[in-house]
XYZ file of C-alpha atoms in Angstrom:
163
model
C 28.919 13.689 -22.440
C 27.525 15.958 -19.836
C 24.606 15.064 -21.598
C 25.012 11.429 -21.179
C 25.801 11.850 -17.654
C 22.672 14.722 -16.898
C 20.324 11.794 -18.740
C 21.926 8.411 -16.606
C 21.202 10.847 -13.443
C 18.046 11.270 -14.195
C 17.175 7.422 -15.567
C 18.825 6.209 -11.924
C 16.290 8.819 -10.026
C 13.541 7.543 -11.698
C 14.303 4.404 -11.319
C 14.860 4.713 -7.443
C 12.095 6.632 -7.062
C 9.749 4.243 -8.417
C 11.389 1.626 -5.664
C 9.003 1.052 -2.666
C 8.692 -1.168 0.074
C 5.537 -3.476 1.405
C 7.135 -4.300 4.905
C 5.071 -4.724 7.662
C 6.863 -2.309 9.849
C 6.584 0.825 7.342
C 2.766 2.185 7.376
C 2.089 4.093 4.019
C 0.719 7.435 4.797
C -2.884 7.277 3.526
C -2.893 4.235 6.166
C -2.474 6.662 9.132
C -5.313 7.950 11.868
C -7.086 5.163 10.225
C -9.724 3.191 11.839
C -8.203 -0.575 11.468
C -10.027 -4.005 11.939
C -7.601 -6.688 14.396
C -8.371 -10.012 14.941
C -6.438 -12.215 16.814
C -5.364 -15.507 15.641
C -2.460 -18.040 16.077
C 0.051 -18.653 13.911
C -0.322 -22.073 12.107
C 2.745 -21.583 9.768
C 4.647 -19.493 7.949
C 7.400 -20.528 4.930
C 9.718 -17.693 3.034
C 8.868 -16.471 -0.200
C 9.854 -14.345 -2.771
C 7.611 -11.434 -4.939
C 8.470 -11.174 -7.931
C 10.062 -7.739 -8.919
C 7.593 -4.910 -11.307
C 7.569 -4.313 -14.747
C 5.767 -0.831 -14.569
C 7.890 0.117 -18.166
C 9.412 3.198 -16.656
C 12.897 1.044 -15.840
C 12.546 -0.199 -19.538
C 11.834 3.916 -20.578
C 14.758 4.927 -18.586
C 17.171 3.224 -19.670
C 16.296 3.242 -23.897
C 16.347 6.956 -23.517
C 19.797 7.080 -21.993
C 20.693 4.062 -24.710
C 19.756 6.335 -26.980
C 21.311 9.563 -26.261
C 24.797 7.903 -25.531
C 24.356 5.279 -28.409
C 24.194 8.689 -31.069
C 27.069 9.978 -28.913
C 29.042 7.232 -30.646
C 30.622 7.755 -34.308
C 29.746 10.193 -37.451
C 25.764 10.912 -38.380
C 25.113 7.166 -39.615
C 26.837 5.544 -37.289
C 25.590 7.256 -34.838
C 21.680 7.120 -35.878
C 22.402 2.983 -35.643
C 24.656 2.831 -32.721
C 21.651 5.685 -30.801
C 18.664 2.870 -31.890
C 21.078 0.107 -30.777
C 22.051 1.513 -27.545
C 17.900 2.295 -26.822
C 17.219 -1.765 -27.008
C 19.641 -2.776 -25.009
C 18.866 0.307 -22.755
C 15.701 -1.100 -22.367
C 16.352 -4.409 -21.707
C 18.269 -3.439 -19.773
C 16.450 -1.033 -17.673
C 13.506 -3.277 -17.324
C 15.659 -6.180 -15.387
C 16.785 -3.775 -13.099
C 13.437 -1.987 -12.010
C 11.834 -5.776 -11.907
C 15.128 -6.900 -9.669
C 15.129 -3.594 -7.954
C 11.655 -4.163 -7.029
C 11.880 -7.938 -5.881
C 11.262 -8.613 -1.672
C 12.126 -11.211 0.557
C 8.686 -12.628 2.221
C 6.863 -14.284 4.258
C 3.517 -16.838 3.588
C 2.467 -16.477 6.880
C -1.081 -19.056 7.461
C -2.766 -17.859 10.796
C -6.163 -19.388 12.776
C -8.699 -17.317 13.987
C -10.255 -17.772 16.981
C -13.629 -18.930 14.983
C -11.898 -21.560 13.408
C -11.502 -20.188 10.138
C -8.084 -19.795 8.617
C -6.765 -17.175 6.669
C -3.308 -16.426 4.239
C -1.290 -13.304 4.393
C 2.220 -13.078 2.232
C 4.325 -9.848 3.621
C 7.634 -8.812 3.701
C 10.106 -9.501 5.734
C 9.801 -8.043 8.836
C 11.645 -7.874 11.998
C 9.588 -9.772 13.727
C 9.154 -14.170 13.285
C 6.840 -16.700 13.265
C 6.624 -19.615 14.959
C 3.668 -22.092 14.951
C 1.365 -21.928 17.584
C 2.680 -18.318 17.991
C -0.643 -15.702 19.106
C -0.964 -12.986 16.550
C -3.053 -9.946 15.142
C -4.327 -8.908 12.064
C -4.637 -5.642 11.241
C -6.717 -4.757 8.180
C -6.790 -0.869 7.246
C -7.778 -0.166 3.296
C -8.032 -3.822 2.662
C -4.782 -4.136 2.984
C -3.676 -7.112 6.160
C -0.628 -7.190 7.983
C 0.308 -9.813 10.868
C 2.215 -8.520 13.522
C 2.551 -10.684 17.003
C -0.260 -9.987 19.567
C 0.654 -7.504 22.558
C 0.450 -8.880 25.802
C -2.008 -8.795 28.181
C -2.767 -8.815 31.634
C -5.524 -10.602 32.853
C -8.575 -8.495 34.216
C -8.290 -8.709 38.302
C -11.965 -10.465 39.600
C -14.601 -8.692 40.364
C -13.481 -5.688 38.420
C -12.865 -2.652 39.995
C -13.834 -2.144 43.095
């Protein structure tokens, strides 16, 4: 029985380690201290979308192993082999569904217009900011990934410069 509990704990840890975030409020370690391209834009529209979850196979594999071990501990020798195979199949299906569900995210599709008139669409996970048509924003691109943030407030330059 303790073997089954240990395996379940290992499967849960594996499933949780596969989860990641695409939140615009979280910066990946590899993106820290990198120069990013920043572009000014205006929001044309924003709508909620759902980013489908991943199916890397890790959830299915962890569920399959867990189901096989749990099933093989049932009944006698012959029954345990049959139940172990059935447990592996059921565990794999359940593990795959759990992984897909755990990695599914609520997101926004934000369509913006750059200052040069070009339009861009970015899908990003919901963060702490909301976007409305006409909002000034910046697009921050680092390593091929772009996120949208509210434009920081600027103060007008004093006439005649510094002096």
